[in-house]
XYZ file of C-alpha atoms in Angstrom:
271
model
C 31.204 17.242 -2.786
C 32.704 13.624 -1.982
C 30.063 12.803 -0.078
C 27.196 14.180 -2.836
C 28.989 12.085 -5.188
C 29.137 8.779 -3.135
C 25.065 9.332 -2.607
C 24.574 8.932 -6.149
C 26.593 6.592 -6.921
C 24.816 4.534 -4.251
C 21.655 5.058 -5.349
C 22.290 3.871 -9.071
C 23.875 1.063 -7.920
C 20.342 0.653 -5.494
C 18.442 1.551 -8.638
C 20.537 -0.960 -11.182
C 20.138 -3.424 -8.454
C 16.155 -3.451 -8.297
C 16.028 -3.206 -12.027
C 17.918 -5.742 -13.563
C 15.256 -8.290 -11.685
C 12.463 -6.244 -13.347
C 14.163 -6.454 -16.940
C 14.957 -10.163 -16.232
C 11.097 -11.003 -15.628
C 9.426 -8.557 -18.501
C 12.152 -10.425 -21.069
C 11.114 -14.294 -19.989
C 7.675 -12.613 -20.032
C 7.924 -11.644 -24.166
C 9.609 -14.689 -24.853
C 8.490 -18.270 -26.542
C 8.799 -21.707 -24.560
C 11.192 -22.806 -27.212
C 13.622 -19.416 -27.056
C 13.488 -19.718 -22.888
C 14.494 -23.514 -23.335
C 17.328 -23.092 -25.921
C 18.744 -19.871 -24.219
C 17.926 -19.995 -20.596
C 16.348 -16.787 -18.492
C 19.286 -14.397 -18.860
C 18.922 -14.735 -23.291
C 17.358 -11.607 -24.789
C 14.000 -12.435 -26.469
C 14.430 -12.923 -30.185
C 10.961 -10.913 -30.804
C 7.785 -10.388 -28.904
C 5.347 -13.546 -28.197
C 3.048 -12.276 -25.822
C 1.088 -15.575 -25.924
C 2.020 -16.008 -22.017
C 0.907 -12.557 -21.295
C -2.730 -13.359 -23.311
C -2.534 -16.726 -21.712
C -2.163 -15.913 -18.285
C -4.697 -13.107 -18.483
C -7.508 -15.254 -19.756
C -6.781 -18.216 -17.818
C -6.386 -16.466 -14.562
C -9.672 -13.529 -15.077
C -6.783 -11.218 -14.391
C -8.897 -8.044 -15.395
C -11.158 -9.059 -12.142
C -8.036 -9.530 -9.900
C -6.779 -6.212 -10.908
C -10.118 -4.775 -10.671
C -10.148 -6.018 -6.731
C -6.592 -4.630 -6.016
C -7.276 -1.512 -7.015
C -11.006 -0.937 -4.915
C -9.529 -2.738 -2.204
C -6.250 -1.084 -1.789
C -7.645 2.899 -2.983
C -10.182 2.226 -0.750
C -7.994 1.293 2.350
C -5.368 3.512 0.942
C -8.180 7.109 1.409
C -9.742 5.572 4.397
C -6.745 4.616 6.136
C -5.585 8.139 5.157
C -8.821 9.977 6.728
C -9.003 7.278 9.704
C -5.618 8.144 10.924
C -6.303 12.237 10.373
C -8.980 12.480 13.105
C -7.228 10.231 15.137
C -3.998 11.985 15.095
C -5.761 15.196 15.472
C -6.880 14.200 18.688
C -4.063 12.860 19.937
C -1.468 15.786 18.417
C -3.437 18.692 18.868
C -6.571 17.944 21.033
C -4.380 16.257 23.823
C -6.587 14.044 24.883
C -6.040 12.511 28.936
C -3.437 9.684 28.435
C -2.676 10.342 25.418
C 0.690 8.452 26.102
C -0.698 5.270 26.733
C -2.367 5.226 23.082
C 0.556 5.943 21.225
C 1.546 2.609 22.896
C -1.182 1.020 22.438
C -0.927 2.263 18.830
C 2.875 1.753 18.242
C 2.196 -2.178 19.886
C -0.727 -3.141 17.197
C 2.029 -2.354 14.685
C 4.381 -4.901 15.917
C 1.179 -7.605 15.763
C 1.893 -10.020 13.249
C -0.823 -11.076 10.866
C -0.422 -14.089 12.082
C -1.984 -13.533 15.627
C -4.785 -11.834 14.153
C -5.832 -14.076 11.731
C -8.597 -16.105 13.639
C -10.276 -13.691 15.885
C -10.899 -11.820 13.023
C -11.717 -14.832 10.729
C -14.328 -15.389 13.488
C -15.298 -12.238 13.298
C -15.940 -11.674 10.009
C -18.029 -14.785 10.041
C -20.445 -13.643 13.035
C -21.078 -10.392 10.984
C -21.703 -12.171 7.594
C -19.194 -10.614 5.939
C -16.595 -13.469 5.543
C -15.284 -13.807 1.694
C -16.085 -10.188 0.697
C -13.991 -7.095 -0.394
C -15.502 -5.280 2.438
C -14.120 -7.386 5.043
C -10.929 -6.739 3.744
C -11.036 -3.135 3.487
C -12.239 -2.991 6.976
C -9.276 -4.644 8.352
C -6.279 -3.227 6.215
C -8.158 -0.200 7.361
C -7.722 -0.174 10.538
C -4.137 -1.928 10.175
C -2.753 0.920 8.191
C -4.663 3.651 10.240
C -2.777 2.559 13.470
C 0.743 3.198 11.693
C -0.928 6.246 10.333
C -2.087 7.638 13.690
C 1.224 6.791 15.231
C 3.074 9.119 12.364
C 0.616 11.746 12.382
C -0.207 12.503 16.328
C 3.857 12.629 16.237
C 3.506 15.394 13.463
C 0.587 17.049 14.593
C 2.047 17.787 18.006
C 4.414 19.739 16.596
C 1.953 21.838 15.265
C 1.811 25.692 16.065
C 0.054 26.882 18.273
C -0.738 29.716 17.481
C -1.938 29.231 13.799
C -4.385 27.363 15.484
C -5.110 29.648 18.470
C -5.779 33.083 16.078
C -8.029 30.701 14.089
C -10.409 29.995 17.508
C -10.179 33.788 17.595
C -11.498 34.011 14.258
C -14.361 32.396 14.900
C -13.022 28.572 13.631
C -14.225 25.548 15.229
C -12.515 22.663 15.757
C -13.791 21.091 12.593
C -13.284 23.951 10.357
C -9.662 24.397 11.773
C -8.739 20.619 10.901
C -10.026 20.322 7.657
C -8.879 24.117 6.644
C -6.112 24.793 8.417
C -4.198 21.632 9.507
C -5.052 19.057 6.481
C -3.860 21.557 3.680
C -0.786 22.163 5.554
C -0.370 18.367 6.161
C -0.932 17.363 2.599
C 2.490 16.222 1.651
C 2.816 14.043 4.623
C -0.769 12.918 3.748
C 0.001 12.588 0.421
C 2.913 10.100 1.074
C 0.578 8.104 3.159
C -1.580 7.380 0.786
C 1.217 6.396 -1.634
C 2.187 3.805 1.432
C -1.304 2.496 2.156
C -1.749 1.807 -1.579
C 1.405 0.124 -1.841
C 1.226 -2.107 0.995
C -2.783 -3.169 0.932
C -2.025 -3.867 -2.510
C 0.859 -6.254 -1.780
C -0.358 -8.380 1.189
C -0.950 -11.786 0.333
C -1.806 -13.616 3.629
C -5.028 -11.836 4.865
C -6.521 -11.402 1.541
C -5.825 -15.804 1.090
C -7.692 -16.556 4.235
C -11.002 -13.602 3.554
C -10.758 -14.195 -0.053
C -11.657 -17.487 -1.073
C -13.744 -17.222 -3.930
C -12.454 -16.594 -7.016
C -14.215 -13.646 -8.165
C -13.052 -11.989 -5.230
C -9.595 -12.675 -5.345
C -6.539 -10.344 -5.304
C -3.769 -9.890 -7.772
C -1.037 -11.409 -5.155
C -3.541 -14.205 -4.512
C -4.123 -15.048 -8.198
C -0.293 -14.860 -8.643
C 0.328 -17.160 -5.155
C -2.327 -20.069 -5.705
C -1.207 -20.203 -9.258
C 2.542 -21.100 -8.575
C 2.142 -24.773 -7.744
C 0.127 -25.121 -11.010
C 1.710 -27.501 -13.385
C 0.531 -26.554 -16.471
C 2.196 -23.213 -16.029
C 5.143 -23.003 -18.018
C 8.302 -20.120 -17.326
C 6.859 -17.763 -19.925
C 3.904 -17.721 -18.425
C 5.256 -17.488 -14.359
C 7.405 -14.940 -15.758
C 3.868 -12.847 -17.140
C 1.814 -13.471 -14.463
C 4.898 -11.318 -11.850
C 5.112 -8.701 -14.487
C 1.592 -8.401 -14.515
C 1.504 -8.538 -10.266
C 4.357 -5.859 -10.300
C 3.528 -3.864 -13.455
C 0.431 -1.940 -11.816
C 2.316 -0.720 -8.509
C 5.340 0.656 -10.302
C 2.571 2.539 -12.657
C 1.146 3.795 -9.504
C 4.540 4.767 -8.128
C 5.606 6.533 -11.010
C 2.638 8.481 -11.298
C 2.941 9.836 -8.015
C 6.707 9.788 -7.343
C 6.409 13.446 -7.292
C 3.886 13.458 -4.647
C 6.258 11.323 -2.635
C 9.294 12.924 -3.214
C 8.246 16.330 -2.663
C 6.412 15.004 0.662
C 9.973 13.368 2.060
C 11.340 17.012 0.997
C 9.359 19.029 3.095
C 9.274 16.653 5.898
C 13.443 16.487 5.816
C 13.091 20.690 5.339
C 11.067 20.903 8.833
């Protein structure tokens, strides 16, 4: 009973701890220049001026930004999901010959930094003609989230029964029809927090997206937020609206499926 106790306590103080940042920034972001100057960020707003918010939105094109985030990081986020099925698949349940060696291979390309990868794939992104476009980018947080992906999965999947799979051959099931009836259904939650992940993650990378992403109608959310920073003419209100509108989409898309994810960790702790 202590110890239930002590878990909760820690996680409101984790939760009061990651939301008195959020409150901070949405407050600067609904007040005036003149009420941030006379009472500093931690004053409560004396009303709601959302002339930073309308500011920042028009100045920036936000409503293109946002509309980039969210095809570029559902799209990685489902075919980063599917990529890393068929891979694990083979690797978990097909046992294919050396099947050790690509976990490592796998579990190494998600130690890479960006960093190192940055030019060749610059380079090649410019030999295929598809430098500064949404595509390139969903191509290569593709693959980048499919290789932590496989890694999870294969480790899943080769825990697999056997025999589900085995009176499912004898049924007449090929190996098609036994992954997408048989194994994906019964992998959905793990799935299912995946795709929470991959959507998370593609839609919060910054440094890729800067160097692929140059023009401005093809810009990110983290990238509008980033190049804008240094600007001058940006007052606090405004910073202040331009992170709660950076932030505001991925909690919306965390709360809507924090069921998905919780009841994903469940059954993977209940295994």
């Amino acid at each position: 009973m202590i110890r239930k106790y002590a878990v909760l306590a820690a996680l409101a103080v984790l939760a009061v701890v990651m939301l008195v940042p959020f409150a901070i920034v949405a407050a600067n972001a609904v007040k005036s220049p003149a009420e941030y100057s006379s009472g500093g960020p931690l004053s409560l707003p004396g009303g709601l001026h959302l002339d930073g918010i309308v500011a920042f939105w028009n100045r920036t094109d936000f409503g293109g930004k946002l509309w980039n985030s969210l095809v570029i990081s559902g799209s990685v986020a489902v075919l980063a999901v599917v990529l890393s099925v068929l891979n694990a698949y083979a690797l978990g349940v097909g046992r294919v010959r050396g099947r050790t060696w690509i976990m490592v291979a796998f579990l190494v390309a998600n130690t890479l930094p960006q960093e190192a990868l940055v030019y060749p794939l610059y380079y090649l992104a410019k030999q295929a003609g598809l430098y500064d476009t949404r595509l390139a980018v969903i191509i290569i947080f593709t693959v980048i989230q499919s290789a932590f992906g496989t890694y999870l999965l294969a480790s899943v999947l080769g825990r697999f029964p056997r025999e589900i799979l085995e009176a499912a051959a004898l049924d007449g099931a090929g190996k098609w029809r036994a992954l997408w009836r048989i194994v994906v259904p019964v992998s959905r939650p793990t799935l299912a927090v995946l795709l929470v992940f991959f959507f998370i993650w593609t839609w919060n990378e910054f440094f890729l997206p800067l160097v692929f992403l140059v023009s401005n109608e093809n810009q990110t959310v983290p990238v509008a937020l980033g190049v804008l920073q240094g600007d001058k003419m940006m007052d606090a209100t405004m910073s202040s609206a331009s992170a709660l509108l950076g932030i505001l989409p991925a909690v919306v898309f965390f709360l809507i499926f924090q069921r998905t994810l919780t009841r994903g960790v469940t059954v993977g702790a209940i295994k």
